[in-house]
Amino acid sequence: PTELIPDNGTLLKEIVVKLASLQNADAKFIQWLTNANDFCNSLVDRIVPGKLSKIEQEKIEVELGYTDKLMIMSEPYCLWAIETQSVRAKKILSFHTCNAGIIISHDINKFRELKLRLLNGTHILSCGLALIAGFQTVKEAMADADFVTYVSSLMHDEMVPLLIQNDITKSEATYFASQVIDRFKNPFIEHYWKNITVQYTSKLMMRTVPLLDKHYALKKSAPQGMALGYAAYILFMHSEKNASNEFVSKLNDTQYIIQDTKADILFEKWRTQPIQQVVTNVLSDVNLFGKDLTQYPGFVEAVNKYLAFVTQNGAIETIRTLVKNK
């Protein structure tokens, strides 16, 4: 999704100008394109799981009194942050005055960091662990007190301190984290963990590797909640091939088709290497995470520890042990 690409408006402008040049557009057109138009960087934040179940669809259509085949579910919370310093652009985008969730600002990095790390980062670090625990939806997982403790500790203890900077205060980060927990607990949203695992590897890289960088700039010990999240990722990506040549993860007698362009790399690592080496070889692979994660002191050991513990004792017992030892 382009909204997850930093400076997406700037990038779009570069692409459009390049395409115009490739089409041999007139120099005056290029000048008009560059100077008379605004390409605004933007960010959206709203959990939208998609279509309703058949039963819910029929129930709501009775209440509404009409049929809607395009109906989808979404949470009440919404944010659309648009970046521009242009008074003209802000005037044209006058619809922002109709909804408090639409924010026009000269810099939207704050909103992006809060959303990308606390919401998206927590999602991707939790999804494998939740499926290993047997939870199919976010709602189910957030009904479990131990899982809520893990999510809360992950955000408040490990992530929030890393986000505090010139434009993000501790109170802002703490409040956003608390909002995320409330949003995850929404009893009316059926948000499936398996959908969050789509492109698991690239999401981990984009959403959590920068957090690891920040953590180790401040501390030398491994972030335990993040390490558990990576252990769950490695275990989830332990797959077999089915008759259709798809990579399939088997957890608690349930099969999940892995939708990840890096699934073949993980498949080979699990297939050809002893389990003691899998974590090291996964974390050191620059093709997966853009850098060698074994450079972080104690991170390999922590991920290995949790991988072994989850395999032997299950996800919930591992969470209890983690929280108890903090």
Short mmCIF file of C-alpha atoms in Angstrom, two decimals:
data_model
loop_
_atom_site.label_atom_id
_atom_site.label_comp_id
_atom_site.label_asym_id
_atom_site.label_seq_id
_atom_site.Cartn_x
_atom_site.Cartn_y
_atom_site.Cartn_z
CA PRO A 1 0.00 0.00 0.00
CA THR A 2 1.37 3.40 -0.96
CA GLU A 3 0.27 4.89 2.34
CA LEU A 4 2.96 2.82 4.06
CA ILE A 5 5.67 4.33 1.84
CA PRO A 6 7.36 7.34 3.47
CA ASP A 7 7.04 10.55 1.46
CA ASN A 8 4.59 8.86 -0.93
CA GLY A 9 3.47 12.15 -2.47
CA THR A 10 7.04 13.18 -3.21
CA LEU A 11 7.70 9.78 -4.78
CA LEU A 12 4.52 10.00 -6.84
CA LYS A 13 5.58 13.40 -8.17
CA GLU A 14 8.95 12.00 -9.24
CA ILE A 15 7.24 9.11 -11.04
CA VAL A 16 4.72 11.34 -12.83
CA VAL A 17 7.41 13.81 -13.95
CA LYS A 18 9.59 10.94 -15.16
CA LEU A 19 6.70 9.43 -17.12
CA ALA A 20 5.98 12.80 -18.70
CA SER A 21 9.64 13.08 -19.74
CA LEU A 22 9.61 9.56 -21.19
CA GLN A 23 6.59 10.62 -23.26
CA ASN A 24 8.61 13.60 -24.55
CA ALA A 25 6.22 16.08 -22.99
CA ASP A 26 6.75 19.74 -23.77
CA ALA A 27 9.08 21.60 -21.39
CA LYS A 28 6.28 24.01 -20.46
CA PHE A 29 4.07 21.06 -19.50
CA ILE A 30 6.82 19.70 -17.25
CA GLN A 31 7.17 23.12 -15.69
CA TRP A 32 3.42 23.35 -15.10
CA LEU A 33 3.35 19.82 -13.71
CA THR A 34 6.18 20.59 -11.31
CA ASN A 35 5.22 24.06 -10.14
CA ALA A 36 1.45 24.38 -10.45
CA ASN A 37 0.45 21.11 -8.79
CA ASP A 38 0.70 19.80 -5.25
CA PHE A 39 1.60 16.18 -4.54
CA CYS A 40 0.78 15.73 -0.87
CA ASN A 41 2.33 13.05 1.30
CA SER A 42 -0.43 11.28 3.18
CA LEU A 43 -1.20 8.62 5.76
CA VAL A 44 -4.39 6.83 6.70
CA ASP A 45 -5.14 4.92 9.88
CA ARG A 46 -8.28 2.86 10.20
CA ILE A 47 -8.71 -0.85 10.78
CA VAL A 48 -10.87 -2.13 7.90
CA PRO A 49 -11.06 -5.96 8.00
CA GLY A 50 -13.29 -6.14 4.93
CA LYS A 51 -16.62 -7.76 4.17
CA LEU A 52 -19.02 -8.96 6.83
CA SER A 53 -19.97 -12.56 7.43
CA LYS A 54 -23.11 -13.70 5.61
CA ILE A 55 -25.13 -13.72 8.83
CA GLU A 56 -23.99 -10.21 9.83
CA GLN A 57 -24.58 -8.95 6.28
CA GLU A 58 -28.17 -10.18 6.27
CA LYS A 59 -28.82 -8.83 9.77
CA ILE A 60 -27.61 -5.32 8.97
CA GLU A 61 -29.39 -5.23 5.60
CA VAL A 62 -32.66 -5.94 7.45
CA GLU A 63 -31.92 -3.06 9.82
CA LEU A 64 -31.03 -0.71 6.95
CA GLY A 65 -33.88 -1.78 4.71
CA TYR A 66 -31.76 -2.23 1.57
CA THR A 67 -29.19 -4.57 0.02
CA ASP A 68 -25.55 -3.50 -0.22
CA LYS A 69 -23.21 -6.01 -1.84
CA LEU A 70 -20.21 -3.72 -1.28
CA MET A 71 -20.72 -3.39 2.48
CA ILE A 72 -17.58 -3.67 4.62
CA MET A 73 -16.82 -3.36 8.32
CA SER A 74 -14.50 -0.79 9.85
CA GLU A 75 -13.77 0.68 13.24
CA PRO A 76 -15.10 4.13 14.27
CA TYR A 77 -11.56 5.51 14.72
CA CYS A 78 -10.14 7.20 11.65
CA LEU A 79 -7.16 9.34 10.73
CA TRP A 80 -6.27 10.83 7.37
CA ALA A 81 -3.14 12.95 7.70
CA ILE A 82 -2.23 15.09 4.67
CA GLU A 83 1.07 16.94 4.45
CA THR A 84 1.30 20.30 2.73
CA GLN A 85 2.72 23.75 3.36
CA SER A 86 0.62 25.25 0.59
CA VAL A 87 -2.18 27.60 1.64
CA ARG A 88 -3.78 27.02 -1.76
CA ALA A 89 -3.76 23.25 -1.34
CA LYS A 90 -5.26 23.50 2.13
CA LYS A 91 -8.06 25.68 0.76
CA ILE A 92 -8.77 23.21 -2.06
CA LEU A 93 -8.84 20.34 0.46
CA SER A 94 -11.58 22.12 2.37
CA PHE A 95 -13.32 18.84 3.24
CA HIS A 96 -10.89 18.55 6.17
CA THR A 97 -13.14 20.94 8.09
CA CYS A 98 -15.97 18.37 8.03
CA ASN A 99 -14.21 15.61 9.96
CA ALA A 100 -11.92 15.87 12.99
CA GLY A 101 -10.09 12.75 11.81
CA ILE A 102 -8.73 14.61 8.76
CA ILE A 103 -5.60 16.56 9.65
CA ILE A 104 -3.65 18.83 7.33
CA SER A 105 -0.18 19.57 8.62
CA HIS A 106 3.17 20.82 7.33
CA ASP A 107 4.75 17.61 8.73
CA ILE A 108 2.94 14.27 9.19
CA ASN A 109 5.97 12.25 10.35
CA LYS A 110 4.64 12.20 13.92
CA PHE A 111 1.40 10.53 12.86
CA ARG A 112 3.25 8.06 10.67
CA GLU A 113 5.68 7.04 13.42
CA LEU A 114 2.95 6.53 16.00
CA LYS A 115 0.80 4.49 13.63
CA LEU A 116 3.56 2.50 11.94
CA ARG A 117 5.28 1.48 15.18
CA LEU A 118 2.54 1.22 17.81
CA LEU A 119 -0.33 -0.10 15.69
CA ASN A 120 1.29 -1.79 12.68
CA GLY A 121 4.42 -2.82 14.57
CA THR A 122 2.42 -4.38 17.39
CA HIS A 123 0.16 -6.16 14.90
CA ILE A 124 3.06 -7.78 13.05
CA LEU A 125 4.95 -8.75 16.22
CA SER A 126 1.79 -10.30 17.67
CA CYS A 127 0.17 -12.09 14.71
CA GLY A 128 2.34 -15.21 14.66
CA LEU A 129 2.20 -15.53 18.44
CA ALA A 130 -1.60 -15.22 18.40
CA LEU A 131 -2.01 -17.94 15.76
CA ILE A 132 0.36 -20.24 17.64
CA ALA A 133 -1.80 -19.66 20.73
CA GLY A 134 -4.87 -20.69 18.72
CA PHE A 135 -6.50 -17.26 18.37
CA GLN A 136 -8.00 -16.62 14.94
CA THR A 137 -9.04 -12.99 15.41
CA VAL A 138 -7.62 -9.98 17.21
CA LYS A 139 -10.81 -9.83 19.26
CA GLU A 140 -10.28 -13.39 20.56
CA ALA A 141 -6.69 -12.69 21.52
CA MET A 142 -7.59 -9.46 23.31
CA ALA A 143 -10.15 -11.34 25.39
CA ASP A 144 -7.21 -13.23 26.94
CA ALA A 145 -5.67 -11.38 29.89
CA ASP A 146 -2.19 -12.78 29.33
CA PHE A 147 -2.14 -11.78 25.68
CA VAL A 148 -3.34 -8.27 26.56
CA THR A 149 -0.50 -8.01 29.08
CA TYR A 150 2.00 -8.96 26.36
CA VAL A 151 0.62 -6.40 23.89
CA SER A 152 0.52 -3.68 26.54
CA SER A 153 4.06 -4.40 27.73
CA LEU A 154 5.34 -4.53 24.15
CA MET A 155 3.99 -1.06 23.43
CA HIS A 156 4.38 0.76 26.73
CA ASP A 157 7.65 -0.76 27.95
CA GLU A 158 9.56 -1.32 24.70
CA MET A 159 8.12 0.92 21.98
CA VAL A 160 6.88 4.13 23.62
CA PRO A 161 10.32 5.11 25.06
CA LEU A 162 11.81 4.78 21.56
CA LEU A 163 9.29 7.14 19.96
CA ILE A 164 9.78 10.09 22.27
CA GLN A 165 11.54 12.83 20.31
CA ASN A 166 11.18 16.51 19.46
CA ASP A 167 7.75 16.19 17.85
CA ILE A 168 6.40 13.24 19.90
CA THR A 169 5.96 13.61 23.65
CA LYS A 170 5.74 10.75 26.12
CA SER A 171 2.11 11.58 26.85
CA GLU A 172 1.23 11.52 23.12
CA ALA A 173 2.90 8.14 22.59
CA THR A 174 1.39 6.70 25.77
CA TYR A 175 -2.09 7.92 24.85
CA PHE A 176 -1.82 6.52 21.31
CA ALA A 177 -0.69 3.15 22.70
CA SER A 178 -3.69 3.06 25.04
CA GLN A 179 -5.97 3.91 22.11
CA VAL A 180 -4.49 1.03 20.10
CA ILE A 181 -5.28 -1.44 22.89
CA ASP A 182 -8.89 -0.18 23.00
CA ARG A 183 -9.12 -0.49 19.21
CA PHE A 184 -7.77 -4.05 19.28
CA LYS A 185 -10.44 -4.93 21.86
CA ASN A 186 -13.30 -3.73 19.64
CA PRO A 187 -15.88 -6.55 20.00
CA PHE A 188 -17.59 -5.73 16.70
CA ILE A 189 -14.54 -6.09 14.45
CA GLU A 190 -13.56 -9.50 13.05
CA HIS A 191 -9.93 -8.84 12.20
CA TYR A 192 -8.20 -12.10 11.29
CA TRP A 193 -4.59 -12.61 12.31
CA LYS A 194 -3.91 -14.68 9.18
CA ASN A 195 -4.62 -11.59 7.06
CA ILE A 196 -2.04 -9.62 9.02
CA THR A 197 0.60 -12.27 8.18
CA VAL A 198 0.42 -11.40 4.46
CA GLN A 199 3.96 -10.27 3.51
CA TYR A 200 5.01 -11.01 7.08
CA THR A 201 8.73 -10.57 6.37
CA SER A 202 8.61 -7.17 4.67
CA LYS A 203 6.22 -5.87 7.33
CA LEU A 204 8.62 -6.92 10.08
CA MET A 205 11.47 -5.20 8.26
CA MET A 206 9.61 -1.95 7.69
CA ARG A 207 7.82 -1.71 11.01
CA THR A 208 10.20 -3.16 13.59
CA VAL A 209 13.83 -3.07 12.40
CA PRO A 210 13.98 0.74 12.93
CA LEU A 211 12.75 0.10 16.48
CA LEU A 212 15.56 -2.40 17.06
CA ASP A 213 18.02 0.23 15.84
CA LYS A 214 16.65 2.77 18.30
CA HIS A 215 16.53 0.26 21.15
CA TYR A 216 20.18 -0.75 20.77
CA ALA A 217 21.25 2.86 20.48
CA LEU A 218 20.02 3.22 24.06
CA LYS A 219 20.53 -0.26 25.55
CA LYS A 220 22.73 -3.32 25.10
CA SER A 221 20.22 -5.92 26.31
CA ALA A 222 17.70 -7.53 23.96
CA PRO A 223 14.08 -6.26 23.89
CA GLN A 224 12.29 -9.36 25.16
CA GLY A 225 8.83 -8.66 23.71
CA MET A 226 10.23 -8.02 20.25
CA ALA A 227 12.44 -11.11 20.50
CA LEU A 228 9.36 -13.22 21.26
CA GLY A 229 7.62 -11.68 18.24
CA TYR A 230 10.52 -12.66 15.97
CA ALA A 231 10.58 -16.18 17.43
CA ALA A 232 6.88 -16.53 16.61
CA TYR A 233 7.54 -15.29 13.06
CA ILE A 234 10.27 -17.88 12.51
CA LEU A 235 8.04 -20.66 13.86
CA PHE A 236 5.06 -19.56 11.75
CA MET A 237 7.26 -19.55 8.65
CA HIS A 238 8.25 -23.19 9.22
CA SER A 239 6.32 -24.61 6.29
CA GLU A 240 5.65 -27.55 4.01
CA LYS A 241 4.64 -27.50 0.37
CA ASN A 242 1.15 -28.65 -0.60
CA ALA A 243 -0.04 -30.21 -3.87
CA SER A 244 -0.39 -26.72 -5.37
CA ASN A 245 3.24 -25.92 -4.50
CA GLU A 246 2.11 -23.38 -1.89
CA PHE A 247 3.93 -22.95 1.39
CA VAL A 248 1.73 -24.08 4.27
CA SER A 249 2.25 -23.49 7.99
CA LYS A 250 0.62 -26.01 10.35
CA LEU A 251 -0.31 -24.78 13.82
CA ASN A 252 -2.64 -26.54 16.26
CA ASP A 253 -4.02 -28.81 13.52
CA THR A 254 -4.86 -25.72 11.44
CA GLN A 255 -3.19 -25.00 8.10
CA TYR A 256 -2.33 -21.50 6.92
CA ILE A 257 -1.18 -20.75 3.38
CA ILE A 258 1.80 -18.41 3.72
CA GLN A 259 1.43 -15.36 1.50
CA ASP A 260 4.96 -13.98 1.63
CA THR A 261 7.41 -13.48 -1.23
CA LYS A 262 10.20 -14.58 1.13
CA ALA A 263 8.52 -17.85 2.13
CA ASP A 264 10.88 -19.88 -0.06
CA ILE A 265 13.92 -18.55 1.82
CA LEU A 266 12.49 -19.57 5.19
CA PHE A 267 11.39 -22.93 3.76
CA GLU A 268 14.94 -23.71 2.69
CA LYS A 269 16.45 -22.61 5.99
CA TRP A 270 14.13 -24.87 7.97
CA ARG A 271 14.54 -27.74 5.50
CA THR A 272 18.32 -27.75 5.26
CA GLN A 273 19.56 -26.53 8.64
CA PRO A 274 19.42 -27.88 12.21
CA ILE A 275 16.98 -26.00 14.41
CA GLN A 276 19.86 -24.58 16.50
CA GLN A 277 21.09 -22.72 13.40
CA VAL A 278 17.78 -21.59 11.95
CA VAL A 279 17.43 -18.46 14.09
CA THR A 280 20.99 -17.29 13.40
CA ASN A 281 20.68 -17.91 9.68
CA VAL A 282 17.30 -16.17 9.46
CA LEU A 283 18.31 -13.10 11.47
CA SER A 284 21.61 -12.72 9.62
CA ASP A 285 19.99 -12.79 6.17
CA VAL A 286 20.17 -9.29 4.70
CA ASN A 287 17.71 -10.34 1.96
CA LEU A 288 15.03 -10.71 4.63
CA PHE A 289 15.45 -7.67 6.86
CA GLY A 290 17.75 -5.33 4.98
CA LYS A 291 20.51 -5.83 7.52
CA ASP A 292 22.17 -8.44 9.70
CA LEU A 293 20.16 -8.58 12.94
CA THR A 294 22.72 -10.84 14.62
CA GLN A 295 24.81 -7.70 15.15
CA TYR A 296 22.53 -6.75 18.04
CA PRO A 297 23.97 -8.09 21.34
CA GLY A 298 21.86 -10.87 22.85
CA PHE A 299 19.13 -10.77 20.21
CA VAL A 300 19.90 -14.18 18.66
CA GLU A 301 20.07 -15.75 22.11
CA ALA A 302 16.73 -14.21 23.15
CA VAL A 303 14.94 -15.30 19.96
CA ASN A 304 16.40 -18.81 20.26
CA LYS A 305 15.28 -18.99 23.88
CA TYR A 306 11.71 -18.05 23.03
CA LEU A 307 11.55 -20.29 19.98
CA ALA A 308 12.48 -23.26 22.15
CA PHE A 309 10.09 -22.21 24.94
CA VAL A 310 7.13 -21.67 22.61
CA THR A 311 7.76 -25.00 20.89
CA GLN A 312 7.86 -26.86 24.21
CA ASN A 313 5.33 -24.96 26.32
CA GLY A 314 3.04 -23.06 23.96
CA ALA A 315 2.49 -19.37 23.35
CA ILE A 316 0.45 -18.41 26.42
CA GLU A 317 2.80 -20.09 28.91
CA THR A 318 5.70 -18.31 27.17
CA ILE A 319 3.94 -14.96 27.53
CA ARG A 320 3.32 -15.63 31.24
CA THR A 321 7.00 -16.42 31.75
CA LEU A 322 8.07 -13.31 29.84
CA VAL A 323 5.81 -10.99 31.83
CA LYS A 324 6.78 -12.63 35.12
CA ASN A 325 10.49 -12.11 34.47
CA LYS A 326 10.18 -8.45 33.45
#
